[in-house]
Amino acid sequence: MASLRATFRLSGLAKVATRHNTLAFTAVRAYSTKHQGLKDRLKELIPEKREEVKKVKAEFGDKVLGETTVDMAYGGMRGIKGLIWEGSVLDAEEGIRFRGLTIPECQKVLPAAEGGSEPLPESLFWLLVTGEVPTKEQVRGLSAEWAARAKLPKFVEELIDQCPKTLHPMSQFSLAVTALQHDSKFAKAYQTGTVKKNDYWDTTYEDSMDLIAKLPNIAGRIYQNVFKHGKHTTAIDPKLDYGANLANLLGFGDKKEFVELMRLYLTIHSDHEGGNVSAHTTHLVGSALSDPYLSFAAGLNGLAGPLHGLANQEVLRWITKMREELGGKDVSDDTIKDYVWKTLNSGQVVPGYGHAVLRKTDPRYSCQREFALKHIPNDPLFKLVSQIYTVAPDILLEHGKTKNPWPNVDAHSGVLLSAYGLVEQDFYTVLFGVSRGLGVLSQLIWDRALGMPLERPKSYSTAAIKAMYAKK
Ligand code: CMX
């Protein structure tokens, strides 16, 4: 039966490959040996990939990817093509593909938990690292491995416990990840001066696995300390998967739907190609051979910005404020319109709407909407988020500034969390951060395996631009 299912999945993937023969597509490969562990598989893939990259550079090295204009340099480098990112590619119209697979395709082919239907984040991580769909056994192996690596050093627990409750959870998160650097295998190996560049990936892999494994414990501890009077009664259960353990540590493990939500949430927030702030920052800092802890902590600091990951807390704040301002009156399309205009006229952004790359509704929004339609169709907040979806884009279009009037991932995540009782908005970006670790750390392993150099783009001053182009 297992092999039949594997054959079915493979033929499904083959179809995906022929349907989407685009630039955005990276072929998903056949299953690796059924019981092979992730590191062993990676060991086999690295020489192949190095050879592939060598050939690509030899054949296309002098091709032009795109032009850079002065406007682009002043405009946040939007659209400048200058990064390599293996795990995912973002298409403005279609949205994200993880190693060539859309989110619905991932939902179809990636292994789910026994009795569940959402992909397990472990399987997504395997896909991001190898480009292959893992077997259930391989996913179970990864769950067990992460559980075994999950314990936090005592001093990190104490460090988190010492944080004032008023310190934002994202700052606590970043602090804890930085402190874990104490045990970095990469940093220690580098210090010995005996490790060859070709082997840097090995300790980067070990650090990344340790770090990912510990993220639920960090997130759970922060949540319990800040919002639940420091109850630490739950521990990682080696028999459970990553999402279920995270749900347990937050205190929601008894809610089956919440556990499924965690699995989906952790899968879809993981990776969004290389140019977004958290991904690019992790990659940039990593290029200085800072270890995975320092690199990811830097990425988390970027994720904590309101134009990036923090938007998920801002969305719920914005909606809550709208309800408060209405003072219990019914929310109609007109009241939403007035509120959106009020936000725009006061010079603020409408959180959860717009995107630097996307020009359509974010598929990460759509799949969360599907989840809500399946599990919480009558939730009043979900209904309100849906109503805003029907009203806000037209106003943003009329306002005429944003290039994309459609909702992004952050417009929907808070409503799902709050429906199950996770109502503490300041915590939401931490969950985004746990998931983002899967994407950016899988890439960091490849950065090291491919010997990616120090990143150092050229900058100019305004005086230099004038000197270059002003008519003499
Ligand atoms: N509300 C109001 N104005 C918006 C807007 C929004 N939701 N989205 C964009 N704009 C404005 C921009 O601020 C910009 O105005 P200025 O010219 O005055 O600076 C103008 O429209 C053009 O912006 P753009 O090219 O369409 O978008 P950017 O690539 O500059 O910015 C983003 C993208 C996401 C920062 C922006 O859409 C935004 O601020 N959205 C709200 C915050 C948000 O939801 N962020 C989360 C994004 C997803 C994620 O990373 O997690």
Short mmCIF file of C-alpha atoms in Angstrom, two decimals, residues 135-372:
data_model
loop_
_atom_site.label_atom_id
_atom_site.label_comp_id
_atom_site.label_asym_id
_atom_site.label_seq_id
_atom_site.Cartn_x
_atom_site.Cartn_y
_atom_site.Cartn_z
CA THR A 135 8.16 9.32 2.93
CA LYS A 136 6.09 9.11 6.11
CA GLU A 137 8.95 7.21 7.75
CA GLN A 138 11.39 9.96 6.90
CA VAL A 139 9.02 12.58 8.32
CA ARG A 140 8.57 10.55 11.50
CA GLY A 141 12.35 10.31 11.77
CA LEU A 142 12.64 14.08 11.50
CA SER A 143 9.95 14.63 14.17
CA ALA A 144 11.85 12.32 16.52
CA GLU A 145 15.18 13.96 15.74
CA TRP A 146 13.85 17.45 16.44
CA ALA A 147 12.23 16.26 19.67
CA ALA A 148 15.58 14.80 20.75
CA ARG A 149 17.39 18.09 20.06
CA ALA A 150 14.69 20.34 21.58
CA LYS A 151 15.90 20.94 25.13
CA LEU A 152 17.03 24.47 25.95
CA PRO A 153 20.18 25.06 28.00
CA LYS A 154 19.31 26.12 31.54
CA PHE A 155 20.85 29.57 31.12
CA VAL A 156 18.63 30.28 28.10
CA GLU A 157 15.53 29.28 30.06
CA GLU A 158 16.63 31.59 32.85
CA LEU A 159 17.39 34.37 30.40
CA ILE A 160 13.85 34.15 29.00
CA ASP A 161 12.42 33.99 32.52
CA GLN A 162 14.33 37.15 33.47
CA CYS A 163 12.79 39.20 30.66
CA PRO A 164 10.22 41.75 31.79
CA LYS A 165 6.73 40.85 30.57
CA THR A 166 6.68 44.23 28.90
CA LEU A 167 9.56 43.29 26.59
CA HIS A 168 7.97 42.44 23.24
CA PRO A 169 7.85 38.67 22.60
CA MET A 170 9.81 39.13 19.37
CA SER A 171 12.66 40.82 21.26
CA GLN A 172 12.67 37.96 23.74
CA PHE A 173 12.67 35.49 20.87
CA SER A 174 15.63 37.15 19.17
CA LEU A 175 17.49 37.39 22.48
CA ALA A 176 17.02 33.67 23.18
CA VAL A 177 18.15 32.65 19.68
CA THR A 178 21.26 34.84 19.99
CA ALA A 179 22.03 33.31 23.39
CA LEU A 180 21.85 29.78 21.94
CA GLN A 181 24.89 30.78 19.91
CA HIS A 182 26.84 29.74 22.98
CA ASP A 183 26.61 26.16 21.71
CA SER A 184 27.18 26.79 18.01
CA LYS A 185 28.97 23.84 16.44
CA PHE A 186 29.78 25.93 13.37
CA ALA A 187 31.42 28.71 15.40
CA LYS A 188 33.43 26.20 17.43
CA ALA A 189 34.57 24.28 14.35
CA TYR A 190 35.54 27.51 12.59
CA GLN A 191 37.60 28.58 15.59
CA THR A 192 39.68 25.41 15.37
CA GLY A 193 40.92 26.62 11.98
CA THR A 194 41.01 23.08 10.67
CA VAL A 195 37.66 22.83 8.84
CA LYS A 196 37.74 23.19 5.06
CA LYS A 197 35.27 25.50 3.32
CA ASN A 198 33.76 22.50 1.51
CA ASP A 199 32.72 21.09 4.88
CA TYR A 200 31.18 24.23 6.41
CA TRP A 201 27.74 22.95 5.53
CA ASP A 202 28.06 20.05 7.99
CA THR A 203 28.12 22.09 11.22
CA THR A 204 25.71 24.61 9.66
CA TYR A 205 23.31 21.71 9.21
CA GLU A 206 23.85 20.54 12.80
CA ASP A 207 23.29 24.05 14.19
CA SER A 208 20.22 24.56 12.01
CA MET A 209 18.68 21.28 13.14
CA ASP A 210 19.41 22.11 16.80
CA LEU A 211 18.00 25.59 16.41
CA ILE A 212 14.80 24.57 14.60
CA ALA A 213 14.27 21.86 17.21
CA LYS A 214 14.49 24.38 20.06
CA LEU A 215 12.17 27.03 18.58
CA PRO A 216 8.94 25.54 20.03
CA ASN A 217 10.44 25.49 23.50
CA ILE A 218 11.50 29.14 23.17
CA ALA A 219 8.11 30.20 21.81
CA GLY A 220 6.20 28.20 24.43
CA ARG A 221 8.26 29.60 27.28
CA ILE A 222 7.81 33.20 26.13
CA TYR A 223 4.07 32.67 25.72
CA GLN A 224 3.66 31.07 29.15
CA ASN A 225 5.80 33.73 30.86
CA VAL A 226 4.20 36.76 29.27
CA PHE A 227 0.58 35.67 29.12
CA LYS A 228 0.03 32.67 31.43
CA HIS A 229 1.92 33.43 34.67
CA GLY A 230 4.98 31.35 33.79
CA LYS A 231 3.39 27.89 33.83
CA HIS A 232 5.97 25.43 32.46
CA THR A 233 4.24 22.13 33.01
CA THR A 234 4.45 20.80 29.46
CA ALA A 235 7.49 19.25 27.84
CA ILE A 236 8.28 18.09 24.33
CA ASP A 237 6.79 14.64 23.68
CA PRO A 238 9.13 12.58 21.48
CA LYS A 239 6.15 10.69 20.03
CA LEU A 240 4.53 13.84 18.68
CA ASP A 241 5.24 15.90 15.60
CA TYR A 242 6.66 19.44 15.63
CA GLY A 243 3.31 21.23 15.23
CA ALA A 244 1.62 19.13 17.91
CA ASN A 245 4.48 19.78 20.32
CA LEU A 246 4.29 23.51 19.68
CA ALA A 247 0.53 23.46 20.27
CA ASN A 248 1.10 21.58 23.54
CA LEU A 249 3.72 24.02 24.76
CA LEU A 250 1.36 26.91 24.08
CA GLY A 251 -1.36 25.11 26.04
CA PHE A 252 -3.66 24.32 23.08
CA GLY A 253 -2.61 20.72 22.43
CA ASP A 254 -6.01 19.35 23.39
CA LYS A 255 -7.67 21.20 20.51
CA LYS A 256 -7.32 18.93 17.48
CA GLU A 257 -8.15 21.68 15.00
CA PHE A 258 -5.61 24.03 16.55
CA VAL A 259 -2.93 21.34 16.18
CA GLU A 260 -3.84 21.03 12.50
CA LEU A 261 -3.77 24.80 12.21
CA MET A 262 -0.25 24.86 13.65
CA ARG A 263 0.89 22.31 11.05
CA LEU A 264 -0.56 24.38 8.22
CA TYR A 265 0.63 27.68 9.71
CA LEU A 266 4.20 26.44 10.14
CA THR A 267 4.22 25.10 6.59
CA ILE A 268 2.94 28.16 4.76
CA HIS A 269 4.91 30.85 6.65
CA SER A 270 8.24 29.09 6.17
CA ASP A 271 9.65 30.46 2.95
CA HIS A 272 8.86 33.26 0.51
CA GLU A 273 11.93 33.31 -1.73
CA GLY A 274 15.07 35.24 -0.85
CA GLY A 275 14.39 38.96 -1.12
CA ASN A 276 12.00 39.53 1.80
CA VAL A 277 13.52 41.19 4.85
CA SER A 278 13.79 38.16 7.17
CA ALA A 279 15.12 35.83 4.47
CA HIS A 280 17.51 38.30 2.97
CA THR A 281 18.81 39.39 6.37
CA THR A 282 19.50 35.81 7.49
CA HIS A 283 21.27 35.14 4.21
CA LEU A 284 23.25 38.39 4.32
CA VAL A 285 24.42 37.95 7.90
CA GLY A 286 25.18 34.30 7.17
CA SER A 287 27.39 35.36 4.27
CA ALA A 288 29.83 36.83 6.81
CA LEU A 289 30.07 33.26 8.16
CA SER A 290 28.12 34.29 11.23
CA ASP A 291 26.71 31.03 12.57
CA PRO A 292 23.03 30.04 12.08
CA TYR A 293 22.00 31.42 15.49
CA LEU A 294 23.37 34.90 14.82
CA SER A 295 22.08 34.86 11.25
CA PHE A 296 18.56 33.79 12.17
CA ALA A 297 18.37 36.18 15.13
CA ALA A 298 19.13 39.00 12.67
CA GLY A 299 16.37 37.72 10.39
CA LEU A 300 13.94 37.67 13.31
CA ASN A 301 14.73 41.31 14.07
CA GLY A 302 13.69 42.13 10.51
CA LEU A 303 10.56 40.00 10.79
CA ALA A 304 9.61 42.08 13.84
CA GLY A 305 9.03 45.17 11.68
CA PRO A 306 5.41 46.30 11.13
CA LEU A 307 5.79 46.32 7.34
CA HIS A 308 6.90 42.66 7.47
CA GLY A 309 5.94 39.94 9.98
CA LEU A 310 4.62 42.20 12.71
CA ALA A 311 1.75 43.05 10.36
CA ASN A 312 -0.04 39.93 11.67
CA GLN A 313 -0.43 41.52 15.11
CA GLU A 314 -1.23 44.90 13.54
CA VAL A 315 -4.14 43.42 11.57
CA LEU A 316 -5.95 42.21 14.68
CA ARG A 317 -5.20 45.48 16.48
CA TRP A 318 -6.63 47.41 13.56
CA ILE A 319 -9.78 45.28 13.46
CA THR A 320 -10.23 45.45 17.23
CA LYS A 321 -9.90 49.23 17.13
CA MET A 322 -12.48 49.44 14.37
CA ARG A 323 -14.94 47.43 16.48
CA GLU A 324 -14.23 49.61 19.52
CA GLU A 325 -14.79 52.78 17.55
CA LEU A 326 -18.15 51.44 16.41
CA GLY A 327 -19.07 50.97 20.07
CA GLY A 328 -21.09 47.80 19.54
CA LYS A 329 -22.89 48.99 16.41
CA ASP A 330 -23.10 46.53 13.50
CA VAL A 331 -20.20 46.54 11.08
CA SER A 332 -21.53 47.28 7.62
CA ASP A 333 -19.69 47.65 4.32
CA ASP A 334 -20.02 51.41 4.75
CA THR A 335 -18.49 51.45 8.22
CA ILE A 336 -15.55 49.38 6.93
CA LYS A 337 -15.15 51.80 4.01
CA ASP A 338 -15.11 54.76 6.40
CA TYR A 339 -12.56 53.06 8.63
CA VAL A 340 -10.24 52.13 5.74
CA TRP A 341 -10.40 55.72 4.44
CA LYS A 342 -9.74 57.05 7.92
CA THR A 343 -6.63 54.84 8.15
CA LEU A 344 -5.39 55.96 4.74
CA ASN A 345 -6.17 59.63 5.29
CA SER A 346 -4.24 59.61 8.53
CA GLY A 347 -1.19 58.46 6.55
CA GLN A 348 -1.13 54.89 7.89
CA VAL A 349 -1.04 51.66 5.93
CA VAL A 350 -3.91 49.19 5.99
CA PRO A 351 -2.18 46.22 7.64
CA GLY A 352 -2.42 42.87 5.89
CA TYR A 353 -2.91 44.44 2.47
CA GLY A 354 -0.35 45.03 -0.27
CA HIS A 355 2.89 43.27 -1.08
CA ALA A 356 6.26 44.14 -2.54
CA VAL A 357 6.07 41.34 -5.14
CA LEU A 358 2.56 39.84 -5.23
CA ARG A 359 -0.10 41.41 -7.44
CA LYS A 360 -2.97 39.05 -6.55
CA THR A 361 -4.49 37.65 -3.37
CA ASP A 362 -1.72 35.82 -1.53
CA PRO A 363 -2.31 32.03 -1.78
CA ARG A 364 -1.23 31.89 1.86
CA TYR A 365 -4.27 34.07 2.60
CA SER A 366 -6.49 31.84 0.44
CA CYS A 367 -5.47 28.60 2.12
CA GLN A 368 -6.07 30.08 5.56
CA ARG A 369 -9.46 31.21 4.30
CA GLU A 370 -10.15 27.64 3.14
CA PHE A 371 -9.19 26.39 6.60
CA ALA A 372 -11.59 28.88 8.20
#
